[in-house]
PDB file of N, CA, C and O in Angstrom:
ATOM      1  N   ALA D  30       0.565  -8.465 -11.459  1.00  0.00           N
ATOM      2  CA  ALA D  30       0.970  -7.446 -12.413  1.00  0.00           C
ATOM      3  C   ALA D  30       0.056  -6.222 -12.314  1.00  0.00           C
ATOM      4  O   ALA D  30       0.530  -5.091 -12.405  1.00  0.00           O
ATOM      5  N   GLU D  31      -1.232  -6.449 -12.113  1.00  0.00           N
ATOM      6  CA  GLU D  31      -2.156  -5.316 -12.000  1.00  0.00           C
ATOM      7  C   GLU D  31      -1.851  -4.486 -10.751  1.00  0.00           C
ATOM      8  O   GLU D  31      -1.918  -3.259 -10.780  1.00  0.00           O
ATOM      9  N   GLY D  32      -1.479  -5.158  -9.674  1.00  0.00           N
ATOM     10  CA  GLY D  32      -1.117  -4.446  -8.453  1.00  0.00           C
ATOM     11  C   GLY D  32       0.081  -3.538  -8.652  1.00  0.00           C
ATOM     12  O   GLY D  32       0.141  -2.433  -8.111  1.00  0.00           O
ATOM     13  N   GLN D  33       1.043  -3.975  -9.454  1.00  0.00           N
ATOM     14  CA  GLN D  33       2.219  -3.165  -9.744  1.00  0.00           C
ATOM     15  C   GLN D  33       1.833  -1.911 -10.525  1.00  0.00           C
ATOM     16  O   GLN D  33       2.343  -0.824 -10.251  1.00  0.00           O
ATOM     17  N   VAL D  34       0.919  -2.052 -11.463  1.00  0.00           N
ATOM     18  CA  VAL D  34       0.454  -0.899 -12.251  1.00  0.00           C
ATOM     19  C   VAL D  34      -0.288   0.092 -11.353  1.00  0.00           C
ATOM     20  O   VAL D  34      -0.063   1.307 -11.442  1.00  0.00           O
ATOM     21  N   ILE D  35      -1.135  -0.414 -10.491  1.00  0.00           N
ATOM     22  CA  ILE D  35      -1.872   0.458  -9.566  1.00  0.00           C
ATOM     23  C   ILE D  35      -0.885   1.163  -8.630  1.00  0.00           C
ATOM     24  O   ILE D  35      -0.982   2.366  -8.396  1.00  0.00           O
ATOM     25  N   TYR D  36       0.074   0.404  -8.095  1.00  0.00           N
ATOM     26  CA  TYR D  36       1.088   0.989  -7.212  1.00  0.00           C
ATOM     27  C   TYR D  36       1.814   2.127  -7.926  1.00  0.00           C
ATOM     28  O   TYR D  36       1.990   3.210  -7.361  1.00  0.00           O
ATOM     29  N   ALA D  37       2.244   1.891  -9.148  1.00  0.00           N
ATOM     30  CA  ALA D  37       2.984   2.906  -9.908  1.00  0.00           C
ATOM     31  C   ALA D  37       2.155   4.181 -10.079  1.00  0.00           C
ATOM     32  O   ALA D  37       2.683   5.286  -9.996  1.00  0.00           O
ATOM     33  N   GLY D  38       0.858   4.028 -10.277  1.00  0.00           N
ATOM     34  CA  GLY D  38      -0.004   5.179 -10.512  1.00  0.00           C
ATOM     35  C   GLY D  38      -0.485   5.889  -9.263  1.00  0.00           C
ATOM     36  O   GLY D  38      -0.735   7.092  -9.285  1.00  0.00           O
ATOM     37  N   LYS D  39      -0.610   5.165  -8.159  1.00  0.00           N
ATOM     38  CA  LYS D  39      -1.217   5.746  -6.960  1.00  0.00           C
ATOM     39  C   LYS D  39      -0.285   5.850  -5.760  1.00  0.00           C
ATOM     40  O   LYS D  39      -0.527   6.663  -4.869  1.00  0.00           O
ATOM     41  N   CYS D  40       0.764   5.054  -5.704  1.00  0.00           N
ATOM     42  CA  CYS D  40       1.564   4.946  -4.485  1.00  0.00           C
ATOM     43  C   CYS D  40       3.015   5.385  -4.646  1.00  0.00           C
ATOM     44  O   CYS D  40       3.622   5.883  -3.697  1.00  0.00           O
ATOM     45  N   ALA D  41       3.568   5.175  -5.838  1.00  0.00           N
ATOM     46  CA  ALA D  41       5.000   5.409  -6.052  1.00  0.00           C
ATOM     47  C   ALA D  41       5.408   6.859  -5.827  1.00  0.00           C
ATOM     48  O   ALA D  41       6.538   7.129  -5.405  1.00  0.00           O
ATOM     49  N   GLU D  42       4.516   7.796  -6.078  1.00  0.00           N
ATOM     50  CA  GLU D  42       4.853   9.207  -5.891  1.00  0.00           C
ATOM     51  C   GLU D  42       5.299   9.488  -4.456  1.00  0.00           C
ATOM     52  O   GLU D  42       6.221  10.266  -4.225  1.00  0.00           O
ATOM     53  N   CYS D  43       4.668   8.845  -3.495  1.00  0.00           N
ATOM     54  CA  CYS D  43       5.035   9.058  -2.088  1.00  0.00           C
ATOM     55  C   CYS D  43       5.972   7.976  -1.540  1.00  0.00           C
ATOM     56  O   CYS D  43       6.862   8.271  -0.755  1.00  0.00           O
ATOM     57  N   HIS D  44       5.744   6.731  -1.914  1.00  0.00           N
ATOM     58  CA  HIS D  44       6.508   5.619  -1.346  1.00  0.00           C
ATOM     59  C   HIS D  44       7.689   5.184  -2.198  1.00  0.00           C
ATOM     60  O   HIS D  44       8.419   4.267  -1.815  1.00  0.00           O
ATOM     61  N   GLY D  45       7.881   5.812  -3.349  1.00  0.00           N
ATOM     62  CA  GLY D  45       9.009   5.511  -4.209  1.00  0.00           C
ATOM     63  C   GLY D  45       8.733   4.374  -5.170  1.00  0.00           C
ATOM     64  O   GLY D  45       7.989   3.453  -4.854  1.00  0.00           O
ATOM     65  N   LYS D  46       9.328   4.448  -6.349  1.00  0.00           N
ATOM     66  CA  LYS D  46       9.156   3.395  -7.351  1.00  0.00           C
ATOM     67  C   LYS D  46       9.636   2.046  -6.839  1.00  0.00           C
ATOM     68  O   LYS D  46       9.086   1.013  -7.182  1.00  0.00           O
ATOM     69  N   ASP D  47      10.677   2.085  -5.985  1.00  0.00           N
ATOM     70  CA  ASP D  47      11.249   0.854  -5.446  1.00  0.00           C
ATOM     71  C   ASP D  47      10.706   0.512  -4.057  1.00  0.00           C
ATOM     72  O   ASP D  47      11.238  -0.374  -3.387  1.00  0.00           O
ATOM     73  N   LEU D  48       9.671   1.209  -3.605  1.00  0.00           N
ATOM     74  CA  LEU D  48       9.014   1.032  -2.307  1.00  0.00           C
ATOM     75  C   LEU D  48       9.887   1.427  -1.136  1.00  0.00           C
ATOM     76  O   LEU D  48       9.583   1.133   0.001  1.00  0.00           O
ATOM     77  N   LYS D  49      10.992   2.129  -1.379  1.00  0.00           N
ATOM     78  CA  LYS D  49      11.939   2.444  -0.313  1.00  0.00           C
ATOM     79  C   LYS D  49      11.708   3.808   0.312  1.00  0.00           C
ATOM     80  O   LYS D  49      12.507   4.282   1.094  1.00  0.00           O
ATOM     81  N   GLY D  50      10.591   4.445  -0.020  1.00  0.00           N
ATOM     82  CA  GLY D  50      10.229   5.686   0.630  1.00  0.00           C
ATOM     83  C   GLY D  50      10.597   6.922  -0.157  1.00  0.00           C
ATOM     84  O   GLY D  50      11.235   6.866  -1.197  1.00  0.00           O
ATOM     85  N   GLY D  51      10.160   8.010   0.377  1.00  0.00           N
ATOM     86  CA  GLY D  51      10.340   9.334  -0.208  1.00  0.00           C
ATOM     87  C   GLY D  51       9.586  10.285   0.694  1.00  0.00           C
ATOM     88  O   GLY D  51       9.928  10.442   1.852  1.00  0.00           O
ATOM     89  N   VAL D  52       8.485  10.818   0.188  1.00  0.00           N
ATOM     90  CA  VAL D  52       7.582  11.625   1.016  1.00  0.00           C
ATOM     91  C   VAL D  52       6.969  10.724   2.095  1.00  0.00           C
ATOM     92  O   VAL D  52       6.891  11.082   3.258  1.00  0.00           O
ATOM     93  N   GLY D  53       6.542   9.541   1.695  1.00  0.00           N
ATOM     94  CA  GLY D  53       6.001   8.549   2.616  1.00  0.00           C
ATOM     95  C   GLY D  53       7.087   7.572   3.038  1.00  0.00           C
ATOM     96  O   GLY D  53       8.167   7.550   2.451  1.00  0.00           O
ATOM     97  N   PRO D  54       6.799   6.743   4.028  1.00  0.00           N
ATOM     98  CA  PRO D  54       7.811   5.821   4.531  1.00  0.00           C
ATOM     99  C   PRO D  54       8.106   4.669   3.568  1.00  0.00           C
ATOM    100  O   PRO D  54       7.319   4.363   2.682  1.00  0.00           O
ATOM    101  N   SER D  55       9.226   4.033   3.807  1.00  0.00           N
ATOM    102  CA  SER D  55       9.585   2.831   3.066  1.00  0.00           C
ATOM    103  C   SER D  55       8.566   1.727   3.353  1.00  0.00           C
ATOM    104  O   SER D  55       8.110   1.565   4.489  1.00  0.00           O
ATOM    105  N   LEU D  56       8.221   0.979   2.326  1.00  0.00           N
ATOM    106  CA  LEU D  56       7.333  -0.174   2.507  1.00  0.00           C
ATOM    107  C   LEU D  56       8.126  -1.472   2.559  1.00  0.00           C
ATOM    108  O   LEU D  56       7.552  -2.550   2.658  1.00  0.00           O
ATOM    109  N   THR D  57       9.450  -1.360   2.488  1.00  0.00           N
ATOM    110  CA  THR D  57      10.294  -2.560   2.565  1.00  0.00           C
ATOM    111  C   THR D  57      10.829  -2.772   3.976  1.00  0.00           C
ATOM    112  O   THR D  57      11.353  -3.828   4.285  1.00  0.00           O
ATOM    113  N   ALA D  58      10.709  -1.765   4.834  1.00  0.00           N
ATOM    114  CA  ALA D  58      11.175  -1.844   6.213  1.00  0.00           C
ATOM    115  C   ALA D  58       9.994  -2.174   7.130  1.00  0.00           C
ATOM    116  O   ALA D  58       8.889  -2.460   6.664  1.00  0.00           O
ATOM    117  N   HIS D  59      10.224  -2.087   8.436  1.00  0.00           N
ATOM    118  CA  HIS D  59       9.162  -2.290   9.417  1.00  0.00           C
ATOM    119  C   HIS D  59       8.024  -1.305   9.143  1.00  0.00           C
ATOM    120  O   HIS D  59       8.258  -0.126   8.894  1.00  0.00           O
ATOM    121  N   LEU D  60       6.796  -1.803   9.183  1.00  0.00           N
ATOM    122  CA  LEU D  60       5.622  -0.965   8.930  1.00  0.00           C
ATOM    123  C   LEU D  60       5.029  -0.502  10.255  1.00  0.00           C
ATOM    124  O   LEU D  60       4.688  -1.320  11.111  1.00  0.00           O
ATOM    125  N   LYS D  61       4.902   0.779  10.417  1.00  0.00           N
ATOM    126  CA  LYS D  61       4.468   1.402  11.671  1.00  0.00           C
ATOM    127  C   LYS D  61       3.158   0.823  12.211  1.00  0.00           C
ATOM    128  O   LYS D  61       3.008   0.631  13.408  1.00  0.00           O
ATOM    129  N   TYR D  62       2.196   0.571  11.342  1.00  0.00           N
ATOM    130  CA  TYR D  62       0.873   0.129  11.805  1.00  0.00           C
ATOM    131  C   TYR D  62       0.691  -1.383  11.743  1.00  0.00           C
ATOM    132  O   TYR D  62      -0.397  -1.887  11.948  1.00  0.00           O
ATOM    133  N   GLY D  63       1.739  -2.120  11.453  1.00  0.00           N
ATOM    134  CA  GLY D  63       1.665  -3.571  11.467  1.00  0.00           C
ATOM    135  C   GLY D  63       1.907  -4.184  10.113  1.00  0.00           C
ATOM    136  O   GLY D  63       1.670  -3.564   9.080  1.00  0.00           O
ATOM    137  N   GLU D  64       2.391  -5.395  10.132  1.00  0.00           N
ATOM    138  CA  GLU D  64       2.780  -6.079   8.910  1.00  0.00           C
ATOM    139  C   GLU D  64       1.822  -7.204   8.518  1.00  0.00           C
ATOM    140  O   GLU D  64       2.081  -7.935   7.571  1.00  0.00           O
ATOM    141  N   GLN D  65       0.730  -7.311   9.245  1.00  0.00           N
ATOM    142  CA  GLN D  65      -0.296  -8.291   8.900  1.00  0.00           C
ATOM    143  C   GLN D  65      -1.237  -7.692   7.859  1.00  0.00           C
ATOM    144  O   GLN D  65      -1.306  -6.471   7.703  1.00  0.00           O
ATOM    145  N   ASP D  66      -1.978  -8.557   7.166  1.00  0.00           N
ATOM    146  CA  ASP D  66      -2.854  -8.086   6.092  1.00  0.00           C
ATOM    147  C   ASP D  66      -3.894  -7.060   6.547  1.00  0.00           C
ATOM    148  O   ASP D  66      -4.130  -6.077   5.862  1.00  0.00           O
ATOM    149  N   GLY D  67      -4.503  -7.289   7.696  1.00  0.00           N
ATOM    150  CA  GLY D  67      -5.559  -6.387   8.174  1.00  0.00           C
ATOM    151  C   GLY D  67      -5.096  -4.947   8.333  1.00  0.00           C
ATOM    152  O   GLY D  67      -5.693  -4.032   7.751  1.00  0.00           O
ATOM    153  N   PRO D  68      -4.042  -4.708   9.106  1.00  0.00           N
ATOM    154  CA  PRO D  68      -3.568  -3.329   9.262  1.00  0.00           C
ATOM    155  C   PRO D  68      -3.055  -2.710   7.960  1.00  0.00           C
ATOM    156  O   PRO D  68      -3.239  -1.513   7.733  1.00  0.00           O
ATOM    157  N   LYS D  69      -2.444  -3.499   7.117  1.00  0.00           N
ATOM    158  CA  LYS D  69      -1.969  -2.970   5.830  1.00  0.00           C
ATOM    159  C   LYS D  69      -3.158  -2.548   4.968  1.00  0.00           C
ATOM    160  O   LYS D  69      -3.141  -1.478   4.362  1.00  0.00           O
ATOM    161  N   TYR D  70      -4.177  -3.382   4.916  1.00  0.00           N
ATOM    162  CA  TYR D  70      -5.382  -3.048   4.162  1.00  0.00           C
ATOM    163  C   TYR D  70      -6.010  -1.767   4.722  1.00  0.00           C
ATOM    164  O   TYR D  70      -6.375  -0.865   3.977  1.00  0.00           O
ATOM    165  N   GLU D  71      -6.118  -1.702   6.039  1.00  0.00           N
ATOM    166  CA  GLU D  71      -6.726  -0.546   6.708  1.00  0.00           C
ATOM    167  C   GLU D  71      -5.970   0.743   6.373  1.00  0.00           C
ATOM    168  O   GLU D  71      -6.574   1.788   6.148  1.00  0.00           O
ATOM    169  N   SER D  72      -4.646   0.669   6.326  1.00  0.00           N
ATOM    170  CA  SER D  72      -3.843   1.850   5.993  1.00  0.00           C
ATOM    171  C   SER D  72      -4.196   2.386   4.616  1.00  0.00           C
ATOM    172  O   SER D  72      -4.320   3.594   4.425  1.00  0.00           O
ATOM    173  N   ILE D  73      -4.345   1.490   3.653  1.00  0.00           N
ATOM    174  CA  ILE D  73      -4.661   1.921   2.296  1.00  0.00           C
ATOM    175  C   ILE D  73      -6.119   2.363   2.189  1.00  0.00           C
ATOM    176  O   ILE D  73      -6.422   3.404   1.617  1.00  0.00           O
ATOM    177  N   ALA D  74      -7.014   1.585   2.749  1.00  0.00           N
ATOM    178  CA  ALA D  74      -8.438   1.868   2.612  1.00  0.00           C
ATOM    179  C   ALA D  74      -8.857   3.135   3.362  1.00  0.00           C
ATOM    180  O   ALA D  74      -9.545   3.996   2.798  1.00  0.00           O
ATOM    181  N   LYS D  75      -8.456   3.247   4.612  1.00  0.00           N
ATOM    182  CA  LYS D  75      -8.936   4.337   5.471  1.00  0.00           C
ATOM    183  C   LYS D  75      -7.943   5.480   5.620  1.00  0.00           C
ATOM    184  O   LYS D  75      -8.303   6.537   6.120  1.00  0.00           O
ATOM    185  N   GLY D  76      -6.688   5.254   5.229  1.00  0.00           N
ATOM    186  CA  GLY D  76      -5.663   6.267   5.415  1.00  0.00           C
ATOM    187  C   GLY D  76      -5.141   6.255   6.838  1.00  0.00           C
ATOM    188  O   GLY D  76      -5.609   5.505   7.681  1.00  0.00           O
ATOM    189  N   ARG D  77      -4.144   7.109   7.076  1.00  0.00           N
ATOM    190  CA  ARG D  77      -3.549   7.220   8.419  1.00  0.00           C
ATOM    191  C   ARG D  77      -3.267   8.694   8.703  1.00  0.00           C
ATOM    192  O   ARG D  77      -2.988   9.468   7.786  1.00  0.00           O
ATOM    193  N   PRO D  78      -3.316   9.073   9.990  1.00  0.00           N
ATOM    194  CA  PRO D  78      -3.052  10.463  10.355  1.00  0.00           C
ATOM    195  C   PRO D  78      -1.659  10.905   9.894  1.00  0.00           C
ATOM    196  O   PRO D  78      -0.717  10.112   9.902  1.00  0.00           O
ATOM    197  N   GLY D  79      -1.550  12.131   9.483  1.00  0.00           N
ATOM    198  CA  GLY D  79      -0.251  12.667   9.137  1.00  0.00           C
ATOM    199  C   GLY D  79       0.139  12.530   7.681  1.00  0.00           C
ATOM    200  O   GLY D  79       1.287  12.729   7.329  1.00  0.00           O
ATOM    201  N   GLY D  80      -0.803  12.167   6.818  1.00  0.00           N
ATOM    202  CA  GLY D  80      -0.461  12.207   5.415  1.00  0.00           C
ATOM    203  C   GLY D  80      -0.977  11.100   4.517  1.00  0.00           C
ATOM    204  O   GLY D  80      -1.157  11.314   3.336  1.00  0.00           O
ATOM    205  N   MET D  81      -1.184   9.902   5.036  1.00  0.00           N
ATOM    206  CA  MET D  81      -1.649   8.807   4.179  1.00  0.00           C
ATOM    207  C   MET D  81      -3.129   9.000   3.875  1.00  0.00           C
ATOM    208  O   MET D  81      -3.977   8.909   4.773  1.00  0.00           O
ATOM    209  N   PRO D  82      -3.469   9.289   2.605  1.00  0.00           N
ATOM    210  CA  PRO D  82      -4.880   9.469   2.262  1.00  0.00           C
ATOM    211  C   PRO D  82      -5.615   8.132   2.172  1.00  0.00           C
ATOM    212  O   PRO D  82      -4.993   7.082   2.019  1.00  0.00           O
ATOM    213  N   ALA D  83      -6.914   8.185   2.272  1.00  0.00           N
ATOM    214  CA  ALA D  83      -7.756   6.997   2.126  1.00  0.00           C
ATOM    215  C   ALA D  83      -7.991   6.719   0.637  1.00  0.00           C
ATOM    216  O   ALA D  83      -8.269   7.639  -0.131  1.00  0.00           O
ATOM    217  N   PHE D  84      -7.884   5.456   0.248  1.00  0.00           N
ATOM    218  CA  PHE D  84      -8.071   5.070  -1.144  1.00  0.00           C
ATOM    219  C   PHE D  84      -9.232   4.093  -1.356  1.00  0.00           C
ATOM    220  O   PHE D  84      -9.426   3.596  -2.455  1.00  0.00           O
ATOM    221  N   GLU D  85     -10.003   3.815  -0.307  1.00  0.00           N
ATOM    222  CA  GLU D  85     -11.081   2.825  -0.409  1.00  0.00           C
ATOM    223  C   GLU D  85     -12.081   3.170  -1.504  1.00  0.00           C
ATOM    224  O   GLU D  85     -12.435   2.327  -2.331  1.00  0.00           O
ATOM    225  N   THR D  86     -12.549   4.400  -1.541  1.00  0.00           N
ATOM    226  CA  THR D  86     -13.538   4.802  -2.534  1.00  0.00           C
ATOM    227  C   THR D  86     -12.953   4.769  -3.937  1.00  0.00           C
ATOM    228  O   THR D  86     -13.586   4.296  -4.878  1.00  0.00           O
ATOM    229  N   GLU D  87     -11.743   5.244  -4.075  1.00  0.00           N
ATOM    230  CA  GLU D  87     -11.103   5.340  -5.381  1.00  0.00           C
ATOM    231  C   GLU D  87     -10.699   3.984  -5.956  1.00  0.00           C
ATOM    232  O   GLU D  87     -10.892   3.712  -7.140  1.00  0.00           O
ATOM    233  N   LEU D  88     -10.142   3.117  -5.108  1.00  0.00           N
ATOM    234  CA  LEU D  88      -9.617   1.832  -5.601  1.00  0.00           C
ATOM    235  C   LEU D  88     -10.573   0.658  -5.413  1.00  0.00           C
ATOM    236  O   LEU D  88     -10.592  -0.254  -6.230  1.00  0.00           O
ATOM    237  N   GLY D  89     -11.318   0.642  -4.328  1.00  0.00           N
ATOM    238  CA  GLY D  89     -12.178  -0.493  -4.034  1.00  0.00           C
ATOM    239  C   GLY D  89     -11.383  -1.654  -3.450  1.00  0.00           C
ATOM    240  O   GLY D  89     -10.151  -1.699  -3.501  1.00  0.00           O
ATOM    241  N   ARG D  90     -12.102  -2.590  -2.884  1.00  0.00           N
ATOM    242  CA  ARG D  90     -11.506  -3.714  -2.152  1.00  0.00           C
ATOM    243  C   ARG D  90     -10.548  -4.545  -3.003  1.00  0.00           C
ATOM    244  O   ARG D  90      -9.422  -4.817  -2.602  1.00  0.00           O
ATOM    245  N   ASP D  91     -10.985  -4.991  -4.171  1.00  0.00           N
ATOM    246  CA  ASP D  91     -10.163  -5.892  -4.990  1.00  0.00           C
ATOM    247  C   ASP D  91      -8.865  -5.250  -5.435  1.00  0.00           C
ATOM    248  O   ASP D  91      -7.799  -5.887  -5.401  1.00  0.00           O
ATOM    249  N   ARG D  92      -8.912  -4.004  -5.822  1.00  0.00           N
ATOM    250  CA  ARG D  92      -7.692  -3.332  -6.285  1.00  0.00           C
ATOM    251  C   ARG D  92      -6.740  -3.057  -5.127  1.00  0.00           C
ATOM    252  O   ARG D  92      -5.524  -3.122  -5.291  1.00  0.00           O
ATOM    253  N   ILE D  93      -7.265  -2.790  -3.937  1.00  0.00           N
ATOM    254  CA  ILE D  93      -6.394  -2.636  -2.765  1.00  0.00           C
ATOM    255  C   ILE D  93      -5.668  -3.940  -2.491  1.00  0.00           C
ATOM    256  O   ILE D  93      -4.459  -3.955  -2.241  1.00  0.00           O
ATOM    257  N   TRP D  94      -6.365  -5.061  -2.544  1.00  0.00           N
ATOM    258  CA  TRP D  94      -5.707  -6.358  -2.307  1.00  0.00           C
ATOM    259  C   TRP D  94      -4.649  -6.645  -3.366  1.00  0.00           C
ATOM    260  O   TRP D  94      -3.613  -7.244  -3.081  1.00  0.00           O
ATOM    261  N   LYS D  95      -4.866  -6.200  -4.585  1.00  0.00           N
ATOM    262  CA  LYS D  95      -3.858  -6.390  -5.641  1.00  0.00           C
ATOM    263  C   LYS D  95      -2.603  -5.572  -5.345  1.00  0.00           C
ATOM    264  O   LYS D  95      -1.485  -6.049  -5.552  1.00  0.00           O
ATOM    265  N   VAL D  96      -2.785  -4.357  -4.853  1.00  0.00           N
ATOM    266  CA  VAL D  96      -1.633  -3.538  -4.458  1.00  0.00           C
ATOM    267  C   VAL D  96      -0.878  -4.224  -3.318  1.00  0.00           C
ATOM    268  O   VAL D  96       0.353  -4.318  -3.337  1.00  0.00           O
ATOM    269  N   LEU D  97      -1.621  -4.718  -2.333  1.00  0.00           N
ATOM    270  CA  LEU D  97      -0.976  -5.409  -1.212  1.00  0.00           C
ATOM    271  C   LEU D  97      -0.215  -6.644  -1.673  1.00  0.00           C
ATOM    272  O   LEU D  97       0.891  -6.914  -1.184  1.00  0.00           O
ATOM    273  N   ALA D  98      -0.768  -7.387  -2.609  1.00  0.00           N
ATOM    274  CA  ALA D  98      -0.071  -8.562  -3.136  1.00  0.00           C
ATOM    275  C   ALA D  98       1.233  -8.151  -3.808  1.00  0.00           C
ATOM    276  O   ALA D  98       2.276  -8.803  -3.633  1.00  0.00           O
ATOM    277  N   TYR D  99       1.203  -7.061  -4.561  1.00  0.00           N
ATOM    278  CA  TYR D  99       2.423  -6.570  -5.193  1.00  0.00           C
ATOM    279  C   TYR D  99       3.443  -6.143  -4.140  1.00  0.00           C
ATOM    280  O   TYR D  99       4.611  -6.533  -4.204  1.00  0.00           O
ATOM    281  N   VAL D 100       3.028  -5.348  -3.172  1.00  0.00           N
ATOM    282  CA  VAL D 100       3.941  -4.884  -2.116  1.00  0.00           C
ATOM    283  C   VAL D 100       4.544  -6.078  -1.379  1.00  0.00           C
ATOM    284  O   VAL D 100       5.754  -6.131  -1.152  1.00  0.00           O
ATOM    285  N   ASP D 101       3.724  -7.059  -1.050  1.00  0.00           N
ATOM    286  CA  ASP D 101       4.231  -8.249  -0.360  1.00  0.00           C
ATOM    287  C   ASP D 101       5.246  -8.999  -1.228  1.00  0.00           C
ATOM    288  O   ASP D 101       6.229  -9.534  -0.711  1.00  0.00           O
ATOM    289  N   SER D 102       5.030  -9.039  -2.522  1.00  0.00           N
ATOM    290  CA  SER D 102       5.965  -9.757  -3.392  1.00  0.00           C
ATOM    291  C   SER D 102       7.324  -9.070  -3.443  1.00  0.00           C
ATOM    292  O   SER D 102       8.350  -9.721  -3.591  1.00  0.00           O
ATOM    293  N   VAL D 103       7.341  -7.764  -3.277  1.00  0.00           N
ATOM    294  CA  VAL D 103       8.609  -7.027  -3.253  1.00  0.00           C
ATOM    295  C   VAL D 103       9.272  -7.109  -1.884  1.00  0.00           C
ATOM    296  O   VAL D 103      10.487  -7.206  -1.784  1.00  0.00           O
ATOM    297  N   ARG D 104       8.467  -7.110  -0.830  1.00  0.00           N
ATOM    298  CA  ARG D 104       8.988  -7.162   0.543  1.00  0.00           C
ATOM    299  C   ARG D 104       9.694  -8.480   0.838  1.00  0.00           C
ATOM    300  O   ARG D 104      10.621  -8.508   1.605  1.00  0.00           O
ATOM    301  N   GLU D 105       9.236  -9.562   0.265  1.00  0.00           N
ATOM    302  CA  GLU D 105       9.766 -10.887   0.628  1.00  0.00           C
ATOM    303  C   GLU D 105      11.113 -11.180   0.015  1.00  0.00           C
ATOM    304  O   GLU D 105      11.585 -10.681  -0.915  1.00  0.00           O
TER     305      GLU D 105
END
């Protein structure tokens, strides 16, 4: 539940409330940098070229994992 709240506040503006994209890509489709936990974590923590900002400092490790758990629960 906490991951959903964090997603709504930090991610939904670009990735959409339903994770289906908008400014940023859909998180329910194939993920460009990989669908394993490591690359997904890296995308959020360090950002990606072309628009994905880094959130490691702002969110920290535990909150990033909570967002990933929420995203995974919607993807499945």
